Short mmCIF file of C-alpha atoms and ligand atoms in Angstrom, two decimals:
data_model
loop_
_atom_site.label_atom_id
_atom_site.label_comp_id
_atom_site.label_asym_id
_atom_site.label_seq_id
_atom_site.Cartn_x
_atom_site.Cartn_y
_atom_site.Cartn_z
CA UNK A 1 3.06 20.06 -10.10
CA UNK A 2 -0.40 19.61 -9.47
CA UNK A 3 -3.27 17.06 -8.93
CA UNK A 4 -6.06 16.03 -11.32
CA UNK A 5 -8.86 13.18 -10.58
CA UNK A 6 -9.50 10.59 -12.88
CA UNK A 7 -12.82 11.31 -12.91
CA UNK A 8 -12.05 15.01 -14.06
CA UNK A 9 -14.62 17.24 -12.09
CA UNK A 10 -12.19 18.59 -9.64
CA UNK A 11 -10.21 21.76 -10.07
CA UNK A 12 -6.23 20.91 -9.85
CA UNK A 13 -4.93 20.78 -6.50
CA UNK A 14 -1.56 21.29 -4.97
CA UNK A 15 0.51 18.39 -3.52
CA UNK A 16 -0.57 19.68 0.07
CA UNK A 17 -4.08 19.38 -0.79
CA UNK A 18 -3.86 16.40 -2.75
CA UNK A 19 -2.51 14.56 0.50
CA UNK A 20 -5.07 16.39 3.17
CA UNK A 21 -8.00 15.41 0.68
CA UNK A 22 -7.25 11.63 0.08
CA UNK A 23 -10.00 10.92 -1.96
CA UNK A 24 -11.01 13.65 -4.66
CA UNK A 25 -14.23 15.69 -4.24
CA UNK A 26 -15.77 13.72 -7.56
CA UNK A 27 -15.25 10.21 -6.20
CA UNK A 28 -12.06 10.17 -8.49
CA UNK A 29 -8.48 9.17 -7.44
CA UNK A 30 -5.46 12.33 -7.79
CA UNK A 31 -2.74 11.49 -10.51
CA UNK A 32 0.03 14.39 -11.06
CA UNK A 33 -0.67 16.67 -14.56
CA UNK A 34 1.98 14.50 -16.27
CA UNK A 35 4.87 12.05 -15.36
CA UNK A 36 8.55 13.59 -14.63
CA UNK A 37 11.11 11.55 -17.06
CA UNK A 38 14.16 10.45 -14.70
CA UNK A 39 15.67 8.76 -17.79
CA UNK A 40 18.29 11.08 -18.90
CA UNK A 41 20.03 11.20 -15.09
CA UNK A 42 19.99 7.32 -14.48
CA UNK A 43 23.89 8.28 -13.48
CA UNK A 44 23.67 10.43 -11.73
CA UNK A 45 20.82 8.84 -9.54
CA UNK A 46 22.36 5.13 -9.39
CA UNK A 47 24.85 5.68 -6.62
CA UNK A 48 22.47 7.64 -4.62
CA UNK A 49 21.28 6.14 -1.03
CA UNK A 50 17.88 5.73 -0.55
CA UNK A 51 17.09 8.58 1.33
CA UNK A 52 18.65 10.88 -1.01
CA UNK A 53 16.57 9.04 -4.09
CA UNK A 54 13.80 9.62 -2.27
CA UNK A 55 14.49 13.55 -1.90
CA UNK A 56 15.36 13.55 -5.71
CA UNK A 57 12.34 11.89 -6.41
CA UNK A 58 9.42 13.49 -4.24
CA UNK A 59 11.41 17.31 -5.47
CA UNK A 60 9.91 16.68 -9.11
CA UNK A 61 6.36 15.67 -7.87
CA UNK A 62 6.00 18.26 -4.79
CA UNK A 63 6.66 22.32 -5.81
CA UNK A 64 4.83 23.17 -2.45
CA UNK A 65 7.80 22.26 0.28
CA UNK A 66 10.86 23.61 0.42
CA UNK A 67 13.46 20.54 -0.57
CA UNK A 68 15.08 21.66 2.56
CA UNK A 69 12.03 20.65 4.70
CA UNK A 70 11.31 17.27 1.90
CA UNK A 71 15.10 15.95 2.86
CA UNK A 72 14.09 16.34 7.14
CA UNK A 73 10.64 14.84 6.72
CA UNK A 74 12.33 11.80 4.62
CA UNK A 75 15.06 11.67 7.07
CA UNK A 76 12.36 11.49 9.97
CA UNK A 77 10.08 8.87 8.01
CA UNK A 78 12.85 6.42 7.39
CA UNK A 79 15.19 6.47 10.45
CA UNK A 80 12.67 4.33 12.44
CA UNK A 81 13.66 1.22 9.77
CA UNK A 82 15.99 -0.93 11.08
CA UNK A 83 18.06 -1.29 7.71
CA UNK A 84 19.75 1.68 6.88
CA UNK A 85 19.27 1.39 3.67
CA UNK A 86 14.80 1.38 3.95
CA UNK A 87 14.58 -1.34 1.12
CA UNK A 88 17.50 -3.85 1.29
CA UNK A 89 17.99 -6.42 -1.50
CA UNK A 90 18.59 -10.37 -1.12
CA UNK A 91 19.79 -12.74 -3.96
CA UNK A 92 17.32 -15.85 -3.40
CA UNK A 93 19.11 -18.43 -6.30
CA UNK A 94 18.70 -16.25 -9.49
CA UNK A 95 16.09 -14.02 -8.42
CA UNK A 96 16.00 -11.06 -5.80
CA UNK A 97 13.92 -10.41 -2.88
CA UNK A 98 12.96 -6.67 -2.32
CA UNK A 99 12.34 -6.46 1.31
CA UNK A 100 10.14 -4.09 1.95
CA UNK A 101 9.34 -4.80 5.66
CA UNK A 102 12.14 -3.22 7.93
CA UNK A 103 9.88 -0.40 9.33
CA UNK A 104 8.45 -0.42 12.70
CA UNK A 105 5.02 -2.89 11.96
CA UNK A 106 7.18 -5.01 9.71
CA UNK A 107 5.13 -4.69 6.49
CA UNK A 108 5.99 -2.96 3.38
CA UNK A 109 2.83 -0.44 3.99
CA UNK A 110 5.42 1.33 6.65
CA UNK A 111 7.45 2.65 3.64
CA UNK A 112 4.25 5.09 2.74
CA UNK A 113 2.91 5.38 6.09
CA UNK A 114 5.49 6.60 7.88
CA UNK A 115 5.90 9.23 5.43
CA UNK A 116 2.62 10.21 5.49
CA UNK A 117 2.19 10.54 8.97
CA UNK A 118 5.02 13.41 8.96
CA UNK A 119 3.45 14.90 5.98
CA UNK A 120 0.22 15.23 8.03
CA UNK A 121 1.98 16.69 10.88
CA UNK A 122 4.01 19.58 8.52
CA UNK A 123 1.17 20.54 6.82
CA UNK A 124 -1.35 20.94 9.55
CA UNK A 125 1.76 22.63 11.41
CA UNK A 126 1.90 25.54 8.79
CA UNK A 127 -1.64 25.47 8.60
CA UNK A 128 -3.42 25.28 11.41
CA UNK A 129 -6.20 23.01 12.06
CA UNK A 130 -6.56 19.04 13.18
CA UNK A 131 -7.65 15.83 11.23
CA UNK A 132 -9.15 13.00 12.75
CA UNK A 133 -8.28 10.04 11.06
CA UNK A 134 -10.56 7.64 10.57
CA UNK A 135 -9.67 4.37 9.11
CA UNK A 136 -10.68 0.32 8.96
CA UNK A 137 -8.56 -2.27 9.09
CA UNK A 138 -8.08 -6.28 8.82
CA UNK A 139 -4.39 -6.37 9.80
CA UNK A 140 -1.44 -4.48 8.55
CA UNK A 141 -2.69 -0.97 7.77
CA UNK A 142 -4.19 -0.11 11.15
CA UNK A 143 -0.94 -0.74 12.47
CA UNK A 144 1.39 0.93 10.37
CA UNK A 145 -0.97 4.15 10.19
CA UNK A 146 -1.04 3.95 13.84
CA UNK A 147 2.71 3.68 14.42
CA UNK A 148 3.19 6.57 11.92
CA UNK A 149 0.81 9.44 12.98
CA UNK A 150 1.56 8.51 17.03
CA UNK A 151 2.44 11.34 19.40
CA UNK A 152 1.44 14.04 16.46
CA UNK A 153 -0.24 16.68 18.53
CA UNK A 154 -2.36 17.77 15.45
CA UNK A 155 -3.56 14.67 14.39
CA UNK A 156 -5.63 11.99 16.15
CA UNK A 157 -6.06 8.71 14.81
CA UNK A 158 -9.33 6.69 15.34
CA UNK A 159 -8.77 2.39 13.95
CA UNK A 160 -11.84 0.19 13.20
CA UNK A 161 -11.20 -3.36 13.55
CA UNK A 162 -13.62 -6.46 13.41
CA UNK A 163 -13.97 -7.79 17.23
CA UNK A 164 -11.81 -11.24 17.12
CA UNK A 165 -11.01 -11.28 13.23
CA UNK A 166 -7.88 -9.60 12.94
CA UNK A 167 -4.87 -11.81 14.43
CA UNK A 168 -3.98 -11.32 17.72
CA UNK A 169 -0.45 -10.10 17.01
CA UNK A 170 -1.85 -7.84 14.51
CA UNK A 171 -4.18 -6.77 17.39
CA UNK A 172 -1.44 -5.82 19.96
CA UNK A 173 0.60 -3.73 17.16
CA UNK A 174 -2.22 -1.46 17.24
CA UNK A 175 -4.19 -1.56 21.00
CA UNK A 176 -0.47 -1.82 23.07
CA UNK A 177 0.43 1.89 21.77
CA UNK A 178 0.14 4.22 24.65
CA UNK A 179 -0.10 7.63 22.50
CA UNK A 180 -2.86 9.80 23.93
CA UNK A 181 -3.65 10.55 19.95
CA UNK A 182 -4.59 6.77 19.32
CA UNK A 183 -7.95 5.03 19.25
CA UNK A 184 -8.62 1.68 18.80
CA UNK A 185 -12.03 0.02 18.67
CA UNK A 186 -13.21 -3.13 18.28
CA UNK A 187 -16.38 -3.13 16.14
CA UNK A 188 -18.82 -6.02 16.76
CA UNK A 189 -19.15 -6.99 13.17
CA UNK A 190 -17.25 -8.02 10.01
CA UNK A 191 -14.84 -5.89 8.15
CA UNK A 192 -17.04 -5.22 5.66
CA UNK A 193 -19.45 -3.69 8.04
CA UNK A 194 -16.30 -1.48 9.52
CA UNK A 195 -15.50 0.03 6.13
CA UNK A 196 -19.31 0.29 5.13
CA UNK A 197 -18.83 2.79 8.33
CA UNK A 198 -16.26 4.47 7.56
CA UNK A 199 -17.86 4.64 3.79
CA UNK A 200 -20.91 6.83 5.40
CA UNK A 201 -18.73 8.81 7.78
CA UNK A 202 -17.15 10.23 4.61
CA UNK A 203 -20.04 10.74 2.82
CA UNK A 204 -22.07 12.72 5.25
CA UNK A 205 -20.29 15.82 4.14
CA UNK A 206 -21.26 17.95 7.37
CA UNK A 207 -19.91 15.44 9.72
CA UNK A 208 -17.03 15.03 7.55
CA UNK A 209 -15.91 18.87 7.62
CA UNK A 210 -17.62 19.30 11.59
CA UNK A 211 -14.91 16.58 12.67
CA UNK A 212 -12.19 17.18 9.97
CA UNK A 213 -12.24 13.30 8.85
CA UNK A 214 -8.85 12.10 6.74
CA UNK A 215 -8.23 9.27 5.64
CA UNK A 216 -4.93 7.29 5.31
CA UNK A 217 -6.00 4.47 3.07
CA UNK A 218 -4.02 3.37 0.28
CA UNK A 219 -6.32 5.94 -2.57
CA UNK A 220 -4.16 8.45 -0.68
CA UNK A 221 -1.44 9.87 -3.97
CA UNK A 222 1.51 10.10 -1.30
CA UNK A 223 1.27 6.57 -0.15
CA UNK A 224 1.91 5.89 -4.34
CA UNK A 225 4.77 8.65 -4.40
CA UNK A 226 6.60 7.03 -1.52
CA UNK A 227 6.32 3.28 -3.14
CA UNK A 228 8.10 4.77 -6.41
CA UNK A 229 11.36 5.07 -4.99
CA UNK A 230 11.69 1.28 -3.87
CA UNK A 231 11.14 0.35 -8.08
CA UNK A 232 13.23 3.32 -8.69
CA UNK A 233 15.58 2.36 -5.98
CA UNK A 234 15.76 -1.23 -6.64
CA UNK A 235 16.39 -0.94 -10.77
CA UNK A 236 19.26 1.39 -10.34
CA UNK A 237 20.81 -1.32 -8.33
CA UNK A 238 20.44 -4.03 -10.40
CA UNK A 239 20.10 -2.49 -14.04
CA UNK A 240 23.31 -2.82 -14.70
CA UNK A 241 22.20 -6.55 -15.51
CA UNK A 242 19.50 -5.61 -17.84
CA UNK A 243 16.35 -4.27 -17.45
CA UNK A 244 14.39 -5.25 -14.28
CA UNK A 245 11.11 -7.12 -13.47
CA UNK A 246 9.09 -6.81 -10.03
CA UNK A 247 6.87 -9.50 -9.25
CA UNK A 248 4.72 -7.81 -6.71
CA UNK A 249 2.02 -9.53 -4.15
CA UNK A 250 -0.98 -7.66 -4.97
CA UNK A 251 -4.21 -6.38 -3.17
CA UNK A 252 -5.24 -3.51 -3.57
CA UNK A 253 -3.24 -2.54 -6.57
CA UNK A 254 -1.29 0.18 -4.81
CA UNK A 255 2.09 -0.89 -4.56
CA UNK A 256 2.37 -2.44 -8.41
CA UNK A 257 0.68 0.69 -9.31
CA UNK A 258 3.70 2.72 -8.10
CA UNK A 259 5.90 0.06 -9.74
CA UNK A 260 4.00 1.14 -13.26
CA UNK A 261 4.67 4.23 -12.43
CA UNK A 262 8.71 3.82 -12.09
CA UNK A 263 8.30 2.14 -15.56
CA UNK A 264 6.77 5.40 -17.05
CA UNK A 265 9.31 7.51 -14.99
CA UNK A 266 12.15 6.30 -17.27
CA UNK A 267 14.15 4.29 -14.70
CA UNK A 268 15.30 0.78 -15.83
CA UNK A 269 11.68 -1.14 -15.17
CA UNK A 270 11.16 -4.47 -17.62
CA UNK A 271 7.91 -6.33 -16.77
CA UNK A 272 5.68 -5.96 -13.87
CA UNK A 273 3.95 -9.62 -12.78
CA UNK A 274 0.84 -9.39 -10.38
CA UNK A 275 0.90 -11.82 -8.14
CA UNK A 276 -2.46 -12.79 -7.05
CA UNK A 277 -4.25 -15.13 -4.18
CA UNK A 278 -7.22 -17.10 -4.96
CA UNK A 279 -8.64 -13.61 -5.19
CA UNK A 280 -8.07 -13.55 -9.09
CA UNK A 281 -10.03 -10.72 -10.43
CA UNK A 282 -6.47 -9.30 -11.44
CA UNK A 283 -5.10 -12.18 -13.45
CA UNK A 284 -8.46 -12.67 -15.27
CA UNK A 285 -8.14 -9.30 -16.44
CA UNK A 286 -4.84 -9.59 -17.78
CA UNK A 287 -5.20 -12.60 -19.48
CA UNK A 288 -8.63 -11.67 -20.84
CA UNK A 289 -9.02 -8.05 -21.16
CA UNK A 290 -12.35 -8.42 -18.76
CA UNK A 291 -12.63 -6.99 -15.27
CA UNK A 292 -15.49 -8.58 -13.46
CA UNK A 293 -16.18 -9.35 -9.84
CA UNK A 294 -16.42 -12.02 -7.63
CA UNK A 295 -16.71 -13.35 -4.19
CA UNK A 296 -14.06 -12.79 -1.79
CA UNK A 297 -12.20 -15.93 -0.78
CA UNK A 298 -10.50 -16.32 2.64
CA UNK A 299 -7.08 -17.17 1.91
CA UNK A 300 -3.71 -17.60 4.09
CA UNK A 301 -2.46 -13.92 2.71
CA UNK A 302 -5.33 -12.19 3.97
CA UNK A 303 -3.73 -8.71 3.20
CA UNK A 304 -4.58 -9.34 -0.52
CA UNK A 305 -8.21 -10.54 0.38
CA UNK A 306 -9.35 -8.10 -2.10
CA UNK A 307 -11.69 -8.17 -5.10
CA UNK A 308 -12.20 -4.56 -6.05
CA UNK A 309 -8.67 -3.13 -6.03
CA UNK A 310 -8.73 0.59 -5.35
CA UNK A 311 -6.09 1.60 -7.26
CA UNK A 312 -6.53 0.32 -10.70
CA UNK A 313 -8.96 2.97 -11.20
CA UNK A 314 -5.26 4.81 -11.40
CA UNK A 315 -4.10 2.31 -14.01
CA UNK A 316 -7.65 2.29 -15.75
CA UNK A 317 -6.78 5.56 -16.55
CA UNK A 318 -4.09 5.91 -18.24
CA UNK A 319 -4.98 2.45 -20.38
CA UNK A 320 -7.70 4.55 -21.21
CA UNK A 321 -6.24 7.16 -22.80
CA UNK A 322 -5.94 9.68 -19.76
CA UNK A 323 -9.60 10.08 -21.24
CA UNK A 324 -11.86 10.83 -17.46
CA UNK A 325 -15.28 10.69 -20.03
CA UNK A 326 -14.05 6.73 -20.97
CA UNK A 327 -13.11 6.36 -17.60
CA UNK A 328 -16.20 7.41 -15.50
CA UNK A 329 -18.24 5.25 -17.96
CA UNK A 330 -16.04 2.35 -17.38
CA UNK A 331 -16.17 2.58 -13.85
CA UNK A 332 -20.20 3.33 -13.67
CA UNK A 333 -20.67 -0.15 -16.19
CA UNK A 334 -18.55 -1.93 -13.60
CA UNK A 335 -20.44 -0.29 -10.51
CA UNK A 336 -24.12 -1.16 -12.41
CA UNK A 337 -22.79 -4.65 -13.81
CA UNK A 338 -19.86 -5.93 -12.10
CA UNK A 339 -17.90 -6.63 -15.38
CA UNK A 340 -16.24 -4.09 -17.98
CA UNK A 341 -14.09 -4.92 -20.63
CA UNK A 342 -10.97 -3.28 -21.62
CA UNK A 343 -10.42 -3.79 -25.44
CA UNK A 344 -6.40 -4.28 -25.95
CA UNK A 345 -5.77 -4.94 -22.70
CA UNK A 346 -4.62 -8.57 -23.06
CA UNK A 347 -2.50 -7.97 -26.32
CA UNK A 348 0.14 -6.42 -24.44
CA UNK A 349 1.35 -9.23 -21.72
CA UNK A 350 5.33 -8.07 -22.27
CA UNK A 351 4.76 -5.18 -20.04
CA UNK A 352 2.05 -6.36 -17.26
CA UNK A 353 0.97 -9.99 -16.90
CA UNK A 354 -0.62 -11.52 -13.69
CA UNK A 355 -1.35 -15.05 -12.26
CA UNK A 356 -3.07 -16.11 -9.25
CA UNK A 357 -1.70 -18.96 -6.45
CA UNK A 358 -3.46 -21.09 -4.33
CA UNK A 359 -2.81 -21.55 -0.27
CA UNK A 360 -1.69 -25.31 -1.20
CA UNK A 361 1.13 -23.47 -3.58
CA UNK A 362 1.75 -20.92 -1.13
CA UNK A 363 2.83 -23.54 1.88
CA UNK A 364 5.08 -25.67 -0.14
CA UNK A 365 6.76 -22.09 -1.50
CA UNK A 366 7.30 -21.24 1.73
CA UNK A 367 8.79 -24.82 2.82
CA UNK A 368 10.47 -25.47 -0.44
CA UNK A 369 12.59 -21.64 -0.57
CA UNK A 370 13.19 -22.30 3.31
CA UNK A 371 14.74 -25.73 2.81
CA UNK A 372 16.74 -24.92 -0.51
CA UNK A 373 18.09 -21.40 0.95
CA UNK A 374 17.29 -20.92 4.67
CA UNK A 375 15.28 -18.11 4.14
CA UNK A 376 11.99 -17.66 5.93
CA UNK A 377 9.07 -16.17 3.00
CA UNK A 378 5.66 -14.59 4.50
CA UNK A 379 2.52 -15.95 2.86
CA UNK A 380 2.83 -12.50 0.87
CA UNK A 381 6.18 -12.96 -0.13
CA UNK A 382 5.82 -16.81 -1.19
CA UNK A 383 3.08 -15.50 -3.85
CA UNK A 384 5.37 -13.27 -5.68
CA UNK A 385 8.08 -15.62 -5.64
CA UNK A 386 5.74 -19.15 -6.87
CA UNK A 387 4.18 -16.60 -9.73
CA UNK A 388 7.24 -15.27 -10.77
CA UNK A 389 8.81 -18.99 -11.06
CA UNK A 390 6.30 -18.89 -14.13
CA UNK A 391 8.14 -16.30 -15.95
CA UNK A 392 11.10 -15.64 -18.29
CA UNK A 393 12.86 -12.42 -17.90
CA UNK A 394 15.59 -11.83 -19.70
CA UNK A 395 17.62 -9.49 -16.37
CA UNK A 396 16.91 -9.63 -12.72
CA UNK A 397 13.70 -10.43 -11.70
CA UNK A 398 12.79 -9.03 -8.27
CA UNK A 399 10.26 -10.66 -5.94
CA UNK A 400 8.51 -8.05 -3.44
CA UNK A 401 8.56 -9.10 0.19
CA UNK A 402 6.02 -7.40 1.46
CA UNK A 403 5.93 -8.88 5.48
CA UNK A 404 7.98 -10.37 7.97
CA UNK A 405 7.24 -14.06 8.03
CA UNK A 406 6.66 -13.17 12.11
CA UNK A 407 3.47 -11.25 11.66
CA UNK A 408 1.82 -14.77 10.21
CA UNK A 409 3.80 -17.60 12.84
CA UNK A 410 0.53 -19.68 12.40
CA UNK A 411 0.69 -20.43 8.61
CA UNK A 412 4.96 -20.64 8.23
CA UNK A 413 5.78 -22.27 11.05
CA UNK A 414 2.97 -24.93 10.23
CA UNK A 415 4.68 -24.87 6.39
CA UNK A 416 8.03 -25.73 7.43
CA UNK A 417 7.07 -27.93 10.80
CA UNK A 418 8.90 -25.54 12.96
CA UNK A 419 8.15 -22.50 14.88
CA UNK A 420 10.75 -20.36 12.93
CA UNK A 421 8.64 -17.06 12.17
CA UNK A 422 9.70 -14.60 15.27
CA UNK A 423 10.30 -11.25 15.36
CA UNK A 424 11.86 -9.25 18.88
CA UNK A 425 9.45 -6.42 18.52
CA UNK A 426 6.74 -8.40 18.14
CA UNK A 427 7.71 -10.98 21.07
CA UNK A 428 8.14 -7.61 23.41
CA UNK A 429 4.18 -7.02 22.90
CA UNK A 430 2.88 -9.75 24.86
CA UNK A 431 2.14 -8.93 28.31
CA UNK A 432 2.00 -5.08 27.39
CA UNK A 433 -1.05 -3.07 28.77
CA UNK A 434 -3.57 -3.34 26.04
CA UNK A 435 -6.38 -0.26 25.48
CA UNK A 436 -9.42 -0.43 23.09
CA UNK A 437 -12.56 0.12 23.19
CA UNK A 438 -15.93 -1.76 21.77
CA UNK A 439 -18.00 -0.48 19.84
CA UNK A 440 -21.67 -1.73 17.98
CA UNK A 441 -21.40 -1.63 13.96
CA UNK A 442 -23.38 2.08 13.65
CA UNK A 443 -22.53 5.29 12.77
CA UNK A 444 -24.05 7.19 15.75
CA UNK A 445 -21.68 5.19 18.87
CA UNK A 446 -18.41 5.86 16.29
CA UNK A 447 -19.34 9.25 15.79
CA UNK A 448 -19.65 9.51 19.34
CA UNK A 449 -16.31 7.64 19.97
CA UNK A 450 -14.52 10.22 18.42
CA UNK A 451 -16.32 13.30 19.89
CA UNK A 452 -15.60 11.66 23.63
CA UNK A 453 -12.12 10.93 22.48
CA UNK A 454 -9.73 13.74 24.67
C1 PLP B 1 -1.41 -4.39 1.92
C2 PLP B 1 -0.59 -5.61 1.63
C3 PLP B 1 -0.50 -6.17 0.33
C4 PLP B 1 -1.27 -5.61 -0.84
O1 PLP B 1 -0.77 -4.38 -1.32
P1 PLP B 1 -1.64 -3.48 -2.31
O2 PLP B 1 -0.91 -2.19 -2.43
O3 PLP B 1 -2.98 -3.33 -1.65
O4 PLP B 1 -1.74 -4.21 -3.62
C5 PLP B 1 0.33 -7.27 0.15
N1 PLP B 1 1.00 -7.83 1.19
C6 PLP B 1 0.93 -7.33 2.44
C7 PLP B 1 1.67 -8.02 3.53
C8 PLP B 1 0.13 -6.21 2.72
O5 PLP B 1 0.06 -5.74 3.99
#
């Protein structure tokens, strides 16, 4: 299999490639040539634990690594989860809850990231060579790409983070980890002004090569492979009871993007709802066929703080006909006017439909699922399950859980008046020797960060 951009002025790459290069050359995001149909061996897959699914899956995307060395690096990935099963499945009342967030950072971005992280190490192993990753971060992915690229001797990992924005749990995940390989800096600026950083590290193509600069972000195709097999994972389970929907908290349009992509794989998929915050780009789209941007709100699910999702470029894409001519032009009217329109787009709600909810909603979710069922919903979590309280589905309808309610003890415990939202590994971080370094919001003291780093 190999690995086209969306854009289509980059010569096919191989699955190796695809994940050293992140980002492709013309600005583009990598799709595989065409979509591998599971349909026909739904049997033979249902029974299959997760790990094993996951081998099956990645085998028909990835002809570069032996499925010898796939079913090690899987087996490596997934054994720091504490469920054995990666992606275990509660019944909340009629619906499910996926819950994605057993991995060591306790969100659902450790499903991809660990993954990565031994991909980088295998590759660069048979290869030769470092990468310095370089990567910003407002909470959960500095953390999870920290905790899976750690102790990699061929790999060093360099975090920006706004000085005294990101929570201070979120801030001991990343600065107690006492690898040699990891780098955390606090940038004395806004987040915005860490990934406008990171933005001209990349683009300065000499300093990008002279330092070997990766990036782990979520435009990265494996991060998308590895989501697949939770969809794929998940609707084996439960399709016995008709066809099922995922209502997924959304950001950056990653993880319902690999949901899509389970649909289109053949495995037993019905609707997909996007579940938005106030951050509603997303649901106006899908109600009105219109994609146009707006301000960035502050909201109590700051992980979906987002108004240009990454990722939908992916989805853009195909809606467009798998036409990269339509597509660049789309994407340059949006980048000149802020707004394209999709024609069609809001004919076809059966398949993907999306809604936004407020903080208010997202408290008295939280409190209302705790009190009815005694279990505990992150801010995340208690979007998917208040938008997909909107819809009918005719078989299971799965709601994503995409954190531990302990990595956001502020906003639950003040939703149900008790300080329930505790997690061990997180309590075993305070008091922990903390190291991180500060850093002015320019190019020239990162760049010399990472040259000083050992
Ligand atoms: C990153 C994240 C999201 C958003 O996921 P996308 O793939 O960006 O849509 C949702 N919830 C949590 C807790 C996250 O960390």
């Amino acid at each position: 299999m190999r690995y086209i951009s969306t854009r289509g002025d980059t010569p096919p790459l191989s699955f190796s490639d695809a994940v050293l290069t992140g980002l492709a050359p013309d600005g583009g995001l990598l799709l595989p040539e065409s979509i591998p149909d599971f349909s026909s061996r739904q049997a033979e897959l249902a029974g299959m634990r997760y790990s094993s699914l996951a081998v099956e899956i990645f085998s028909a995307y990835i002809d570069d690594i032996p499925k010898q060395d796939l079913t090690e690096l899987v087996r490596a990935a997934y054994e720091t989860f504490d469920a054995p099963d990666v992606a275990p499945i509660s019944a909340l009342g009629e619906r499910y809850v996926l819950e994605l967030f057993h991995g060591p950072t306790l969100a659902f971005k450790d499903v991809a990231l660990q993954l990565l992280g031994k991909l980088f190490g295998y590759v660069l192993e048979r290869r030769g060579g470092q990468l310095n990753i370089l990567a910003a971060t407002s909470g959960d992915t500095g953390s999870a790409a920290i905790a899976g690229v750690r102790g990699l001797n061929n790999v060093n990992i360099h975090v920006l983070f706004p000085d005294g924005r990101v929570s201070p749990l979120q801030e001991l995940q990343m600065t107690t980890v006492p690898d040699e390989n990891v780098h955390c800096y606090a940038v004395r600026g806004s987040f915005d002004d860490c990934q406008r950083l990171i933005k001209s590290a990349f683009e300065d193509l000499e300093l990008k090569d002279r330092l070997h600069l990766g990036a782990v972000n979520s435009v990265n195709w494996a991060r998308v492979l590895a989501q697949t097999v939770y969809y794929a994972y998940a609707s084996l389970r439960l399709g016995a009871l008709g066809p099922v929907s995922f209502t997924v908290p959304t950001g950056n349009f990653g993880n319902i993007f690999a949901a899509y992509l389970a649909r289109r794989m053949g495995f037993p998929v019905d609707r997909l709802i996007v579940a938005s915050n106030a951050n509603n780009i997303l649901p106006v789209y899908f109600t009105s066929g219109a994609y146009r941007r707006g301000d960035v709100h502050h909201t109590v699910a700051p992980a979906m703080d987002i108004q240009v999702a990454s990722n939908f470029e992916r989805y853009l894409y195909y809606r467009l006909g798998c036409d990269p001519r339509a597509l660049k032009q789309a994407m340059k009217q949006f980048a000149d006017s802020g707004t394209v329109d999709v024609p069609g787009e809001a004919a076809e709600p059966e398949m993907m439909a999306a809604i936004a909810v407020d903080d208010d909603e997202i408290r008295r979710t939280i409190d209302r699922i705790w009190r009815h069922y005694g279990y505990l919903l992150d801010p995340h979590t208690a979007i998917a399950v208040a938008a997909s309280e909107r819809f009918d589905c005719a078989g299971p309808m799965v709601c994503v859980a995409t954190a531990h309610p302990a990595k956001f003890p502020e906003t639950v415990d003040a939703a149900v008046g008790q300080p329930l939202a505790r997690h061990p590994s997180l309590d075993a971080l305070k008091g922990k020797p903390v190291r991180r370094g500060v850093l002015d919001a320019n190019l020239t003291d990162v760049v010399g960060a990472m040259e000083a780093a050992p």
